[in-house]
């Protein structure tokens, strides 16, 4: 902290004290000396600036901003623009901070750094990216690594929230922050396996970096790793490994991290896993999403996703009024969004008000034509649930952009057939075929629809119409390209010998000259195969009439009397020889799904999933079971004896 000595000797001594305390980082004591100086000269610009800096260093941002606003005549925006903008930024007055920065006459490096942070908080990622590029290009100091980290964070945010394909920044991922941001960008692209590898690398780098500091404890390391582990858990959740993800989420909550944003995201993701089950746990977790300051830690889409899940949880816990209140609030914030109106419709259906739910959806579809298709599909589903199949068909046929789709045609034909309305089903085929004739006449779907229409008409006795379709199909087939034009230059031998080929042709031996001529001479003549005479049993007697029941299994023959009792009394047990019980790992309670996996380590989530339609984990068979069973069958087959 630099200061200029005042006029009197007392003031000079106080300024010396301010300088010494500032260099030692004792800003509380420095503030006392500055206040004494201001008692001597209340409008001293340097003293006022020092007071603002001391207050900021002590975390008293409101008081610092109050000092600036009180002395606006001497502390003009040109003099103290950075300090004012920084206080506004820390007080989450982001729009005000932006105005303060833009109104400054001189854009210093400090203001540019803060400008990038402000743009990031405002989610203006394109402008933020340009700001950091400019900073990196025109700055050469010890903060270059931090700027690159911020740059990678912007790219990750674009990939996650705006679904923008991230560009290759050419950054060397030498720090765990850069690795982590790279993993976030990969998650945004859906490259989950690659993202997991990046996170594992980030964990390794983080441990290496923090372990070098002797003052850092294992608890400190785990706290720093929480965000990395949480992303690992989120990837597991997206991959359908919900049990593993749930364990990691709960374990990070036990660590009690101080980041309320991190806790809110973890709690939200647990709620999405619970869905309509374990609602008591979800009601406890939802309290973490209401912590003070959460709204300043998360993006708009994250906050919106949390509010959606609160509304769904209210519906699952039969809090109808709360569900309506939350969904109505969400709809007012985002009138074009589908989820609020779908939640309201679902709540009405739970109250057996299906007609009202359909009316609500119809109103939304009329007001927002761009989203009408998805809403009408839901309306049709409700009509089918009520048994009104014909009305459901009418709704589906009103979705013009889907009328020609094979899936829609198939659904409508099936539904009309169920209602025995064959004419309407044929009309669906006709409209779809006409669409393809007009827009995509050479599409394979076009030919497929004509063929399916012909089969359907034949099945329902419309032979003349079916013949007309088949003739049209024949005429269209004449315009198809010949097989010669479709042939590709493929090395068949290389393809058959390639790795992964399921069929490999046996290599023929080299032909000698005589054999080669013989092969060429017999090119067009099929070799006649000699029929082999069937082998007769050794005890065959032509004078004896064969047993007419010889083709039947022994147990089904009329003269079968069963086996004689008393044999094989010494057998200890029944079953296939060598059979064993399930693997010991199946009986080990410590290895059940409730136990934490060995890798990755427990952590927390940092990405919000508003809807978790994840696939449950697949159950693996005990190791060695299939092979054992196969060997048993082989032994039994080899030793079995059958008599006719």
PDB file of N, CA and C in Angstrom, residues 44 177 263 380 420 527 556:
ATOM      1  N   UNK A  44      -8.808  14.127   2.249  1.00  0.00           N
ATOM      2  CA  UNK A  44      -7.528  13.674   1.675  1.00  0.00           C
ATOM      3  C   UNK A  44      -7.812  12.494   0.729  1.00  0.00           C
ATOM      4  N   UNK A 177      -6.537 -27.558 -12.672  1.00  0.00           N
ATOM      5  CA  UNK A 177      -7.651 -26.700 -13.075  1.00  0.00           C
ATOM      6  C   UNK A 177      -7.904 -26.795 -14.583  1.00  0.00           C
ATOM      7  N   UNK A 263     -22.788 -27.881  -2.918  1.00  0.00           N
ATOM      8  CA  UNK A 263     -23.752 -28.676  -2.158  1.00  0.00           C
ATOM      9  C   UNK A 263     -25.129 -28.668  -2.821  1.00  0.00           C
ATOM     10  N   UNK A 380     -51.936 -36.559 -26.963  1.00  0.00           N
ATOM     11  CA  UNK A 380     -52.360 -37.840 -27.531  1.00  0.00           C
ATOM     12  C   UNK A 380     -52.193 -38.975 -26.519  1.00  0.00           C
ATOM     13  N   UNK A 420     -60.517 -50.694 -35.866  1.00  0.00           N
ATOM     14  CA  UNK A 420     -61.126 -51.274 -37.067  1.00  0.00           C
ATOM     15  C   UNK A 420     -61.539 -50.191 -38.068  1.00  0.00           C
ATOM     16  N   UNK A 527     -20.380 -80.364 -60.509  1.00  0.00           N
ATOM     17  CA  UNK A 527     -19.905 -81.691 -60.145  1.00  0.00           C
ATOM     18  C   UNK A 527     -21.029 -82.473 -59.487  1.00  0.00           C
ATOM     19  N   UNK A 556     -40.561 -93.041 -24.262  1.00  0.00           N
ATOM     20  CA  UNK A 556     -41.880 -92.919 -24.878  1.00  0.00           C
ATOM     21  C   UNK A 556     -42.338 -94.205 -25.562  1.00  0.00           C
TER      22      UNK A 556
END
